[in-house]
XYZ file of C-alpha atoms in Angstrom:
773
model
C -0.559 74.529 -47.193
C -3.954 75.530 -48.164
C -7.086 76.279 -46.355
C -10.216 74.525 -46.040
C -13.255 76.937 -44.784
C -16.325 74.531 -44.514
C -19.787 76.223 -44.212
C -21.964 73.958 -46.126
C -24.213 73.178 -43.405
C -27.798 73.852 -43.115
C -27.536 74.644 -39.498
C -30.840 72.723 -38.097
C -30.154 73.297 -34.494
C -29.475 77.243 -34.946
C -33.168 77.165 -36.629
C -34.436 79.653 -37.278
C -31.830 82.694 -36.805
C -30.334 80.035 -40.032
C -33.799 79.995 -41.544
C -32.356 83.272 -44.149
C -29.357 83.018 -43.225
C -26.641 80.311 -43.116
C -24.265 79.794 -40.551
C -21.429 81.379 -41.418
C -22.492 85.294 -41.585
C -24.531 85.184 -39.089
C -23.669 88.439 -37.028
C -21.338 88.369 -34.359
C -21.294 92.264 -32.486
C -21.425 93.580 -35.972
C -18.422 91.006 -38.339
C -20.159 88.383 -39.364
C -18.872 84.442 -38.153
C -17.515 83.352 -41.752
C -15.429 87.090 -40.955
C -13.295 85.977 -37.651
C -12.492 82.607 -39.045
C -11.305 84.903 -41.894
C -8.987 86.904 -39.764
C -7.433 83.713 -38.616
C -6.320 82.471 -40.942
C -5.270 86.402 -42.277
C -2.911 86.290 -39.425
C -1.406 82.948 -40.079
C -0.245 83.575 -42.661
C -2.988 82.465 -45.063
C -2.685 84.113 -48.852
C -5.253 82.109 -50.040
C -8.950 79.784 -49.172
C -11.473 77.918 -50.490
C -15.195 78.092 -49.374
C -17.283 75.118 -49.757
C -20.588 76.656 -49.440
C -23.751 74.542 -49.314
C -27.329 75.507 -47.932
C -27.869 79.426 -48.178
C -24.062 79.307 -50.171
C -24.965 82.230 -52.928
C -25.172 84.747 -50.193
C -21.954 84.276 -48.956
C -20.770 84.725 -52.425
C -22.669 88.511 -52.361
C -21.378 88.984 -49.664
C -17.091 88.925 -50.790
C -18.487 88.855 -54.405
C -14.931 90.559 -54.418
C -13.263 86.760 -54.038
C -10.859 88.819 -51.927
C -10.870 89.211 -47.766
C -7.422 91.584 -46.773
C -5.033 90.826 -48.831
C -6.194 86.400 -48.979
C -7.542 85.974 -52.096
C -10.666 83.547 -52.064
C -11.804 80.266 -54.404
C -15.616 78.884 -53.501
C -16.626 74.860 -53.944
C -20.127 73.485 -53.071
C -20.276 71.144 -50.279
C -24.510 71.413 -50.294
C -24.782 68.213 -52.578
C -21.734 65.870 -51.876
C -20.428 66.470 -48.452
C -17.760 67.865 -45.952
C -14.779 64.321 -47.556
C -15.185 65.921 -51.427
C -14.789 69.647 -50.777
C -11.666 68.853 -48.799
C -10.847 66.935 -51.317
C -11.824 69.940 -53.941
C -9.851 72.105 -51.766
C -6.450 69.461 -51.712
C -3.911 70.178 -54.646
C -0.229 71.016 -55.202
C 0.376 67.453 -53.312
C 0.170 69.755 -50.328
C -0.783 69.627 -46.126
C -5.098 71.071 -46.070
C -6.385 73.111 -42.257
C -9.822 72.579 -42.513
C -12.436 74.638 -40.623
C -15.365 74.436 -39.872
C -17.879 77.709 -40.971
C -19.832 77.862 -36.597
C -16.955 78.405 -34.549
C -15.201 81.826 -33.173
C -11.641 80.584 -32.104
C -8.556 82.526 -31.745
C -5.999 79.889 -31.842
C -2.331 80.032 -33.071
C -2.646 78.061 -36.015
C 1.463 78.747 -36.738
C 1.418 76.569 -33.914
C -0.390 74.045 -34.939
C 0.577 72.967 -38.331
C 4.749 73.801 -36.896
C 3.069 70.670 -33.954
C 1.398 68.397 -36.587
C 4.956 68.567 -38.815
C 6.396 67.254 -36.057
C 4.782 64.906 -35.247
C 5.201 63.210 -38.528
C 0.992 63.161 -38.317
C -1.662 62.306 -40.897
C -4.580 64.137 -39.478
C -4.114 66.593 -36.583
C -7.350 67.435 -34.984
C -7.657 70.511 -32.324
C -9.192 69.864 -28.865
C -10.274 71.235 -26.158
C -11.450 69.888 -22.842
C -15.374 70.550 -22.413
C -17.008 69.705 -18.860
C -20.500 69.071 -21.438
C -18.742 66.593 -23.592
C -22.641 65.532 -25.138
C -22.378 68.299 -27.259
C -19.457 67.272 -29.087
C -17.898 65.054 -31.369
C -15.040 64.055 -28.822
C -12.063 62.050 -28.926
C -9.922 58.982 -26.936
C -5.931 59.271 -26.946
C -3.182 57.595 -25.910
C -0.516 59.189 -23.543
C 1.001 60.210 -26.941
C -1.868 62.228 -27.928
C -2.915 59.825 -30.120
C -6.388 58.967 -31.021
C -7.434 55.966 -30.875
C -10.806 56.104 -31.212
C -14.004 58.933 -31.542
C -17.407 59.280 -30.043
C -20.677 61.880 -30.782
C -21.800 63.663 -27.777
C -20.693 60.540 -25.890
C -22.542 60.254 -21.373
C -20.787 62.452 -18.687
C -19.840 57.750 -18.392
C -17.865 57.883 -21.207
C -14.334 58.295 -19.167
C -11.436 58.069 -22.092
C -13.260 60.100 -24.793
C -13.409 63.337 -23.054
C -11.618 65.480 -25.390
C -14.209 67.694 -27.648
C -13.422 68.681 -31.223
C -13.318 71.950 -32.549
C -13.568 72.171 -35.757
C -10.502 73.072 -36.360
C -8.017 70.241 -38.234
C -5.117 69.639 -40.229
C -4.581 67.105 -42.727
C -1.502 65.965 -44.437
C -0.964 65.212 -48.212
C -0.210 62.004 -47.944
C -2.919 60.593 -46.302
C -5.475 62.779 -49.599
C -3.507 60.642 -51.518
C -4.585 57.643 -49.622
C -7.859 57.514 -49.154
C -10.241 58.650 -51.643
C -11.944 61.856 -50.077
C -14.634 62.233 -52.683
C -16.214 58.560 -51.426
C -17.026 59.148 -47.663
C -19.908 62.135 -46.501
C -18.335 63.785 -44.136
C -15.009 63.640 -42.736
C -14.967 63.347 -39.319
C -18.616 60.819 -39.333
C -17.330 58.605 -41.420
C -13.655 59.402 -43.056
C -11.316 59.689 -39.414
C -12.907 55.925 -38.246
C -11.869 54.684 -41.473
C -8.678 55.803 -40.433
C -8.610 55.239 -37.146
C -9.480 51.323 -37.833
C -6.600 51.035 -40.863
C -3.407 52.353 -37.852
C -2.865 56.118 -39.659
C -1.498 58.017 -37.378
C -3.939 60.769 -36.113
C -2.785 62.574 -33.344
C -5.166 65.954 -31.846
C -3.482 69.092 -30.702
C -5.430 69.669 -26.981
C -5.779 73.598 -25.879
C -6.510 76.117 -23.422
C -7.341 79.119 -26.442
C -10.655 81.037 -26.559
C -13.342 79.247 -28.564
C -17.125 78.779 -28.534
C -19.304 76.739 -31.319
C -22.201 78.349 -32.271
C -24.874 74.935 -32.866
C -27.996 77.624 -30.662
C -29.558 80.704 -29.366
C -27.180 80.211 -26.614
C -24.224 79.712 -27.518
C -24.609 82.364 -29.750
C -25.520 84.847 -26.893
C -22.209 83.911 -24.499
C -19.760 84.184 -27.237
C -20.489 87.340 -28.191
C -20.761 88.026 -23.877
C -17.799 86.435 -23.841
C -15.448 88.551 -26.289
C -17.373 92.129 -24.966
C -16.137 90.692 -21.339
C -12.232 90.229 -23.277
C -11.749 86.820 -22.729
C -9.861 86.833 -26.231
C -8.513 88.908 -28.562
C -9.754 89.151 -31.234
C -11.520 92.230 -32.825
C -14.873 93.889 -33.904
C -15.134 97.116 -35.524
C -16.820 99.801 -32.878
C -14.826 102.491 -30.829
C -15.335 101.684 -27.326
C -16.559 104.480 -24.921
C -17.551 105.078 -21.378
C -16.560 101.203 -19.719
C -16.935 98.394 -21.609
C -19.723 100.311 -24.262
C -19.311 100.256 -28.232
C -20.630 101.910 -30.435
C -20.859 103.492 -33.812
C -23.719 105.252 -33.834
C -22.547 108.940 -33.145
C -24.721 109.722 -30.593
C -24.842 110.090 -26.466
C -28.806 107.810 -25.983
C -29.671 110.153 -23.737
C -31.956 109.434 -21.385
C -31.015 105.647 -21.810
C -29.540 103.782 -18.892
C -26.387 101.273 -20.965
C -24.378 98.884 -17.791
C -21.211 97.975 -20.067
C -20.340 95.546 -21.608
C -22.310 96.347 -24.418
C -22.565 96.200 -28.385
C -23.981 98.886 -30.146
C -23.670 99.376 -34.407
C -24.209 101.948 -37.186
C -27.328 104.249 -37.147
C -29.369 102.410 -34.216
C -31.771 104.752 -32.369
C -32.161 103.936 -29.177
C -35.452 106.716 -27.098
C -35.324 107.594 -23.486
C -36.359 105.540 -20.484
C -34.831 102.907 -21.892
C -32.023 100.424 -19.819
C -29.656 98.047 -21.929
C -27.917 95.801 -19.429
C -24.608 94.310 -19.425
C -23.795 91.731 -22.305
C -26.865 93.474 -24.734
C -25.983 93.508 -28.886
C -27.995 96.260 -30.960
C -27.148 95.041 -34.884
C -27.224 97.876 -36.787
C -30.250 100.323 -38.454
C -31.833 99.106 -34.793
C -34.972 101.061 -34.067
C -35.823 100.653 -29.664
C -38.642 102.436 -28.710
C -39.066 104.104 -25.135
C -38.727 102.313 -21.518
C -37.847 98.983 -23.222
C -35.688 95.993 -21.140
C -32.913 94.213 -23.068
C -30.991 92.030 -20.589
C -28.006 89.876 -22.290
C -30.256 89.822 -25.829
C -29.138 89.995 -29.134
C -31.351 92.821 -31.695
C -30.309 92.126 -34.813
C -30.146 94.750 -38.300
C -33.209 96.860 -38.671
C -34.853 95.544 -35.777
C -38.032 97.744 -34.477
C -38.392 97.203 -31.169
C -41.721 98.974 -29.327
C -42.538 100.814 -25.977
C -42.310 98.763 -23.069
C -40.681 95.908 -24.688
C -38.300 93.806 -22.110
C -36.499 91.601 -24.555
C -34.362 88.046 -21.549
C -30.721 86.794 -22.988
C -32.975 86.229 -26.403
C -32.511 86.380 -29.607
C -34.645 89.000 -31.917
C -33.614 88.127 -35.877
C -33.525 91.275 -38.786
C -36.231 93.277 -39.313
C -38.559 91.367 -37.444
C -41.215 93.825 -34.541
C -41.241 93.567 -31.928
C -44.937 95.733 -30.770
C -45.585 97.468 -27.988
C -45.465 95.611 -23.861
C -45.078 92.255 -26.446
C -41.904 90.321 -24.396
C -39.052 87.447 -24.853
C -38.601 84.762 -23.085
C -34.835 82.936 -22.271
C -32.904 81.535 -25.720
C -36.225 82.454 -26.937
C -35.984 83.545 -31.159
C -37.554 85.600 -32.667
C -36.978 84.146 -36.968
C -36.116 86.905 -39.548
C -38.947 89.467 -40.991
C -41.040 87.635 -37.651
C -44.395 90.166 -36.280
C -44.419 89.671 -32.746
C -48.245 91.079 -31.387
C -49.187 93.733 -28.888
C -48.719 91.999 -25.097
C -47.698 89.093 -26.665
C -45.395 87.200 -25.135
C -42.871 84.469 -26.125
C -41.451 81.969 -23.711
C -38.473 81.060 -22.442
C -36.758 79.061 -25.925
C -39.972 79.270 -28.160
C -38.758 79.978 -31.500
C -40.400 81.579 -34.189
C -39.821 81.220 -37.331
C -39.104 83.836 -39.773
C -41.765 85.347 -40.635
C -44.599 84.944 -39.145
C -47.097 86.607 -37.173
C -47.669 86.624 -33.323
C -51.050 87.470 -32.577
C -52.603 90.826 -30.164
C -51.712 89.206 -26.089
C -51.588 85.660 -26.578
C -48.129 84.031 -25.127
C -46.939 81.186 -27.537
C -44.937 78.434 -25.230
C -44.543 76.031 -28.164
C -42.819 76.743 -30.980
C -44.198 78.301 -34.452
C -43.234 77.223 -37.366
C -46.004 76.246 -39.821
C -49.084 78.850 -40.130
C -49.220 81.917 -38.288
C -48.656 81.717 -34.289
C -52.999 82.170 -33.660
C -54.511 82.286 -30.048
C -57.405 79.790 -29.214
C -60.565 81.309 -30.260
C -63.565 78.244 -29.803
C -65.927 79.677 -33.277
C -69.536 79.964 -33.917
C -69.511 76.465 -33.936
C -68.479 76.212 -30.163
C -65.657 74.496 -32.324
C -61.606 74.436 -31.330
C -59.872 73.759 -34.596
C -56.099 73.627 -35.684
C -55.252 75.641 -38.886
C -52.328 74.187 -39.819
C -51.968 70.916 -41.912
C -49.423 69.644 -39.008
C -51.325 68.952 -36.122
C -48.352 68.351 -32.857
C -50.154 66.573 -29.871
C -48.645 69.011 -28.077
C -51.154 71.653 -29.643
C -54.525 68.673 -28.930
C -52.839 68.406 -25.388
C -52.228 71.883 -24.237
C -55.839 72.774 -26.133
C -56.919 69.535 -23.046
C -54.720 71.021 -20.423
C -57.074 74.609 -21.424
C -60.448 73.091 -20.990
C -59.320 71.361 -17.613
C -58.497 73.914 -16.508
C -61.013 75.640 -16.927
C -63.107 73.537 -14.936
C -62.763 72.051 -11.218
C -61.048 69.030 -10.339
C -62.771 66.040 -10.069
C -65.433 67.126 -12.898
C -66.479 64.646 -15.386
C -65.930 64.795 -19.247
C -67.400 62.563 -22.038
C -64.965 62.296 -24.863
C -65.128 60.331 -28.516
C -63.503 60.643 -31.980
C -64.761 60.409 -35.641
C -63.146 57.782 -36.814
C -59.631 56.941 -38.578
C -56.282 57.085 -36.543
C -56.141 61.121 -37.204
C -58.810 61.526 -34.907
C -58.085 58.398 -32.625
C -54.725 60.453 -32.064
C -55.848 63.838 -31.747
C -58.129 62.394 -29.200
C -55.956 61.187 -27.273
C -53.857 63.630 -26.477
C -56.492 66.077 -25.749
C -57.554 63.877 -23.351
C -54.689 63.369 -21.545
C -53.745 66.964 -20.813
C -57.725 66.870 -19.675
C -56.197 64.583 -17.801
C -52.472 66.632 -16.069
C -55.599 68.644 -15.114
C -57.166 66.399 -12.721
C -60.675 65.919 -14.978
C -62.195 62.219 -14.827
C -62.371 61.208 -18.251
C -65.652 59.006 -19.831
C -63.999 57.724 -23.261
C -66.193 56.836 -25.677
C -63.570 55.329 -28.351
C -65.066 55.606 -32.259
C -69.184 57.688 -32.380
C -70.280 59.619 -33.307
C -71.100 63.316 -31.604
C -74.962 63.317 -31.372
C -73.651 60.138 -29.160
C -72.085 62.325 -26.972
C -74.698 64.627 -27.110
C -76.402 61.579 -25.095
C -73.457 60.701 -22.921
C -72.859 64.143 -21.559
C -76.692 64.264 -20.257
C -76.986 60.322 -19.424
C -73.452 60.454 -18.081
C -74.170 63.695 -16.000
C -71.376 64.807 -16.458
C -70.461 68.381 -16.997
C -69.020 69.063 -20.880
C -68.478 66.940 -23.804
C -65.492 66.857 -26.304
C -65.846 65.840 -29.867
C -62.616 65.082 -32.171
C -63.335 64.842 -36.129
C -60.115 65.105 -38.094
C -62.293 64.321 -41.664
C -61.094 67.672 -43.341
C -60.104 69.316 -41.228
C -58.858 68.470 -37.606
C -61.589 69.808 -34.826
C -62.638 69.514 -31.620
C -65.977 70.182 -30.769
C -66.738 71.037 -26.893
C -71.223 71.358 -25.500
C -72.792 71.659 -22.728
C -75.682 69.014 -21.697
C -77.797 68.879 -24.790
C -75.315 69.224 -27.358
C -76.064 73.010 -26.503
C -72.770 75.309 -26.941
C -70.444 76.762 -24.125
C -71.465 79.590 -22.821
C -68.946 83.275 -22.652
C -67.521 82.852 -19.574
C -66.580 79.602 -19.873
C -65.106 79.129 -23.268
C -63.260 82.920 -22.392
C -61.303 80.462 -19.126
C -60.799 78.271 -21.904
C -59.103 80.529 -24.358
C -57.284 82.240 -22.071
C -56.184 79.628 -19.702
C -53.964 78.590 -23.685
C -53.440 81.261 -24.432
C -51.199 82.207 -21.811
C -49.997 79.189 -20.561
C -51.778 79.119 -17.338
C -52.970 75.923 -16.584
C -53.946 73.951 -13.089
C -49.821 72.397 -12.153
C -50.365 69.235 -10.613
C -48.357 66.299 -9.342
C -49.211 62.718 -11.053
C -50.627 61.494 -8.620
C -53.126 63.945 -8.934
C -54.450 63.307 -11.826
C -57.638 62.382 -13.673
C -58.978 58.563 -14.165
C -59.642 57.691 -17.946
C -62.449 55.185 -17.837
C -63.557 53.386 -21.103
C -67.292 53.796 -21.456
C -67.212 52.837 -24.908
C -70.782 50.905 -24.390
C -72.277 54.258 -24.144
C -73.903 53.271 -27.913
C -75.520 51.063 -26.903
C -77.128 52.794 -24.768
C -77.792 55.683 -27.646
C -79.145 53.005 -29.959
C -81.499 51.790 -27.204
C -82.657 55.401 -25.881
C -83.590 55.858 -29.746
C -85.429 51.815 -29.541
C -86.665 53.217 -26.913
C -88.833 55.861 -28.918
C -90.325 53.641 -31.652
C -93.709 50.996 -32.532
C -92.309 47.166 -32.506
C -93.548 47.857 -35.813
C -94.478 50.833 -38.719
C -97.290 51.529 -39.191
C -98.441 52.888 -42.839
C -93.908 54.044 -42.967
C -91.348 52.524 -45.105
C -88.227 54.208 -43.785
C -85.002 55.100 -44.655
C -82.117 57.005 -43.653
C -79.174 58.479 -46.153
C -76.127 59.808 -44.802
C -72.563 59.803 -45.063
C -71.320 58.590 -41.358
C -71.244 54.493 -41.964
C -71.796 54.385 -38.099
C -75.335 56.385 -37.949
C -75.873 54.453 -41.600
C -75.171 50.852 -39.571
C -77.322 52.357 -37.313
C -80.567 53.857 -38.544
C -80.144 50.095 -40.327
C -81.127 48.388 -37.246
C -83.745 50.138 -36.058
C -85.756 50.762 -39.167
C -85.285 47.873 -41.451
C -86.907 45.223 -39.103
C -90.042 47.430 -38.195
C -90.704 49.028 -41.512
C -94.262 48.642 -42.991
C -92.997 47.413 -47.179
C -96.434 48.929 -48.210
C -96.259 52.112 -46.226
C -95.450 55.692 -46.865
C -91.427 55.866 -48.826
C -89.577 58.633 -46.249
C -86.440 58.665 -47.778
C -84.349 61.346 -44.479
C -80.897 62.992 -45.137
C -78.792 63.627 -41.903
C -76.349 66.156 -42.541
C -72.374 65.516 -41.656
C -72.175 65.817 -38.621
C -75.754 64.340 -38.274
C -77.334 67.375 -36.420
C -79.982 67.587 -39.095
C -82.065 65.954 -41.330
C -84.118 66.931 -44.899
C -87.598 63.881 -45.678
C -88.079 63.379 -48.743
C -90.983 61.715 -50.845
C -92.656 61.495 -53.976
C -96.025 63.217 -52.767
C -94.815 66.008 -50.677
C -90.809 66.703 -52.359
C -88.024 67.304 -49.693
C -88.816 69.026 -46.631
C -85.879 70.541 -44.718
C -85.262 71.073 -41.288
C -86.706 73.883 -39.934
C -90.289 72.402 -41.498
C -89.854 68.716 -40.239
C -88.633 70.586 -36.258
C -92.043 72.765 -36.316
C -93.453 69.596 -37.027
C -91.810 67.861 -33.937
C -92.655 70.509 -31.768
C -96.037 70.176 -32.794
C -95.977 66.687 -31.083
C -93.730 67.621 -28.830
C -96.179 70.507 -27.459
C -99.343 67.570 -27.628
C -97.176 65.861 -25.225
C -97.132 69.232 -22.483
C -92.969 69.203 -22.948
C -92.129 72.352 -23.327
C -89.460 74.659 -26.970
C -86.343 75.433 -26.717
C -84.350 76.677 -29.952
C -81.387 78.862 -30.997
C -82.379 82.276 -31.274
C -81.778 82.246 -34.983
C -84.625 79.281 -35.730
C -87.098 81.196 -37.974
C -90.438 82.539 -36.328
C -92.517 80.949 -37.779
C -91.921 78.069 -33.908
C -93.825 81.582 -32.682
C -96.559 81.242 -34.226
C -97.277 77.500 -33.899
C -96.315 77.786 -30.582
C -99.439 79.932 -30.094
C -101.047 78.003 -31.993
C -100.726 74.639 -30.050
C -100.593 76.791 -26.508
C -96.901 75.413 -25.927
C -94.244 76.838 -23.919
C -91.230 77.862 -26.223
C -87.824 79.419 -25.341
C -84.944 80.418 -27.432
C -81.191 80.438 -26.275
C -78.650 82.576 -27.988
C -75.408 80.815 -29.365
C -72.828 82.196 -27.011
C -74.689 83.378 -24.078
C -72.166 86.726 -22.292
C -74.754 86.099 -19.228
C -78.081 84.474 -17.282
C -80.806 86.658 -19.446
C -80.837 82.508 -21.465
C -80.075 80.400 -18.581
C -84.207 79.606 -18.320
C -84.302 78.347 -22.153
C -80.666 76.522 -21.799
C -82.370 74.638 -18.847
C -85.244 73.472 -21.323
C -82.712 72.554 -24.330
C -80.939 70.351 -22.344
C -83.566 67.757 -21.483
C -83.421 64.990 -23.591
C -87.083 65.646 -24.707
C -85.271 68.355 -26.766
C -82.929 65.568 -28.530
C -85.092 66.514 -31.996
C -83.587 70.101 -32.705
C -79.898 69.122 -32.687
C -79.589 65.344 -33.248
C -81.304 65.132 -37.214
C -81.212 60.699 -36.025
C -83.541 61.648 -33.254
C -85.419 64.051 -35.094
C -85.866 61.179 -38.033
C -87.275 58.518 -34.659
C -89.443 61.131 -33.344
C -91.289 61.931 -37.273
C -91.566 58.218 -37.895
C -92.733 58.111 -34.856
C -95.563 59.645 -34.130
C -97.208 59.051 -37.756
C -96.945 55.191 -37.107
C -99.226 55.893 -34.900
C -101.398 58.811 -35.974
C -101.376 56.105 -38.906
C -101.323 59.326 -40.913
C -98.888 60.849 -43.752
C -95.939 63.386 -43.852
C -98.316 65.241 -46.024
C -100.976 65.201 -43.371
C -98.713 65.537 -40.736
C -97.008 68.547 -42.553
C -100.098 70.391 -43.324
C -100.373 72.587 -41.672
C -96.916 73.418 -41.193
C -96.896 76.753 -42.654
C -94.314 76.362 -45.829
C -91.538 79.141 -45.567
C -87.732 79.912 -46.975
C -84.123 80.027 -45.139
C -81.403 81.013 -46.421
C -78.369 82.180 -44.721
C -75.389 84.291 -45.213
C -71.956 85.200 -44.844
C -70.755 88.566 -45.523
C -66.818 90.019 -44.228
C -66.338 93.385 -43.392
C -62.845 94.982 -42.171
C -64.866 96.916 -38.974
C -66.988 96.259 -35.600
C -70.326 94.170 -37.195
C -71.781 95.640 -33.974
C -71.460 99.330 -35.010
C -72.053 98.452 -38.346
C -75.350 96.370 -37.676
C -76.483 100.160 -35.297
C -74.944 102.227 -38.659
C -78.810 100.857 -40.746
C -82.424 100.720 -39.184
C -83.646 97.822 -37.733
C -87.231 96.614 -36.557
C -86.905 95.314 -33.040
C -83.287 94.242 -31.126
C -82.221 90.953 -29.979
C -81.288 90.838 -27.062
C -77.663 90.503 -25.935
C -77.185 87.630 -29.246
C -77.900 89.952 -32.263
C -80.552 91.863 -33.936
C -83.994 90.971 -35.562
C -84.671 93.378 -39.051
C -88.200 92.983 -40.811
C -89.300 92.935 -43.574
C -93.644 93.478 -45.736
C -92.601 89.738 -45.873
C -90.099 88.812 -44.589
C -87.509 88.035 -41.953
C -83.871 87.666 -40.521
C -81.884 87.614 -37.792
C -78.210 89.415 -38.325
C -75.941 88.362 -35.716
C -72.119 88.637 -36.196
C -69.495 85.859 -35.901
C -67.879 85.809 -32.491
C -64.461 86.683 -34.532
C -65.582 89.227 -35.731
C -64.752 88.932 -38.994
C -67.647 88.807 -40.448
C -72.311 88.779 -40.111
C -74.175 86.084 -40.179
C -77.986 86.846 -41.812
C -80.742 84.451 -41.490
C -83.219 84.803 -43.933
C -86.967 83.418 -44.307
C -89.932 84.341 -45.526
C -93.037 82.322 -47.527
C -91.427 82.374 -50.567
C -87.421 81.539 -51.258
C -87.220 85.244 -53.604
C -88.022 86.883 -50.885
C -85.267 85.771 -48.107
C -82.505 85.557 -50.837
C -83.632 89.088 -51.124
C -84.144 90.497 -48.326
C -80.354 88.692 -47.810
C -79.397 90.997 -51.054
C -81.203 94.209 -49.015
C -79.359 93.756 -45.634
C -75.349 92.567 -47.359
C -75.807 96.475 -49.784
C -76.763 97.606 -46.180
C -73.613 96.956 -44.199
C -71.366 97.617 -46.989
C -73.054 101.171 -47.580
C -72.848 101.494 -43.431
C -68.854 99.852 -44.055
C -68.200 102.801 -46.580
C -69.108 105.577 -44.475
C -67.643 104.241 -41.170
C -64.093 104.426 -43.627
C -64.429 108.049 -45.302
């Protein structure tokens, strides 16, 4: 009789344990699964076996490069492209019956008894089965009183009272059935060939057994199999000498200071430092290193894995070469893939899978699989946006971020949400809103809109927060307070902590928030702009150019009917996000955003309106405020105190929207020009000309320390510092992430502003080099 072992499947349900290693080579107590099957063939007297390879089959060939195992001659064939049925056909030769075993099973069957039963029944095919309590995890057969198979069912429910005989992965096929059926025309034996044989009335029997059998299809099955063998529930052998009371190890050490509660397995060349506790059912494979005060409870630690001090592993799988840094923890049935790195203090929740080669950041708590990208914690960037770094964003990602935002707020508070347009942004926003609702937040849904409309609606609807989802170039959700201001650091921290630690507010569905359709708010935004404009422009012929279709439509409706065809031609260019604009006409050339804001400030001061601007805005604003006897405030981008509270209150006022809304800025200036009957050149004539530039400098050490390394003219409060040159000035501000420094330089000449940036950058790099020394 011939024997074939099917070991070509991808082991999808075992991922990421099989991301780099085929299921047949997963290690059970220091020995791969395939070797257990070969031991059973050896025990039954087989002299040859064919291994049907597929996914990562080259590793199997390398493992058995001698083409021999304990006297069994091994042959190899590929099942990757053709499936299991052709692989079985390939193994059949010389008109003999064939024994087939699936490689993801560990069993202790009487194979000779099965073969004798098959021959005594004159069966065309015999399938070894067991009565299993959970039929929905197996392919099952229904049989008659003679054990002949009448039907098959894949993962039947408990309601199916006939298909209860679970297929174990071991079966015998007669030479006749192999001759009568062209197995090359089938893909899979069980799913394709067997139903056809049943339909044709072939004599197919089951062989029921109560012997040990374990099918390894997930992390729990992998762990349970090892534990059952350790507990002596089978006669299967593994290579390790037994120490006192069920501790099996090939490491020559008494593990002084280590508490080991049997049964446990410790492979070769394992180091375990004092204070560590190894609880029953734990398996530590060859070459693993366990530092002090680690707790391992029923977990598997793969070959060469490194577990730092104070880690806690609870019935999890840590694959070969993985590293867990200090105080990391892994929950039940979680998997850390090969060569992955779990950061210090990070937590992997129950059932979470970390794919091979991934990294989980320090202190983060991972509650979803990390398959693409890095397991980074949430971080709200300098633009007050949360971006999804991977090319694939799941609804659960954005819903979880919505839950984090909602958890940082009080139950019943109001959030305004909108999206930029397109199915991706809509899906992003919808799942985000679902997370908010589950946290007890009331959501005013603006639908498709602009970020500036969200900013307007937060004020108009007296909401606590505004959220704008966009998926134009990357997927991100922008958060804002009233007036479009960035969040304070305290609020950002609450959101990041809730997201990273999976510490969400949990409510019953009776307490969920309400989602209210507020898509008409866009009309109110247009009315807000319209109220700022005269019925007809006097001496002004304006045009808005923007990449956003919604803003372009609003602008056309606002200006087309008001334009004075014979008036001064002014073209405003809005930034892609709509937050700023520049103006151009033939006489002035380009008037850039900062000068337009100063002009709008002058207009505001004439109306006795105070103005609040970002801390990094050019100092020309201070000179203008002094000249116009106006009140000027500055707010921080990420305020971590109440130091700028008064400035933020002013910035939230609708009459200050022009600082963060390019369309409002354009409308305000056009209304002023029309009212005064003057040209843009006249209006901007007494606004000082200056040039600004900004630059990002990447650094590899603390930005705060670098900034202190060179002389500064004065401090910049809690957000950066001011560097004063002879004819120039710069604000130097570290990024919130700590990855670099932003330089905002200004001068009366563009060359001087650029030179100042160069000077500061050189000083930063020099300071960085000095620190490294």
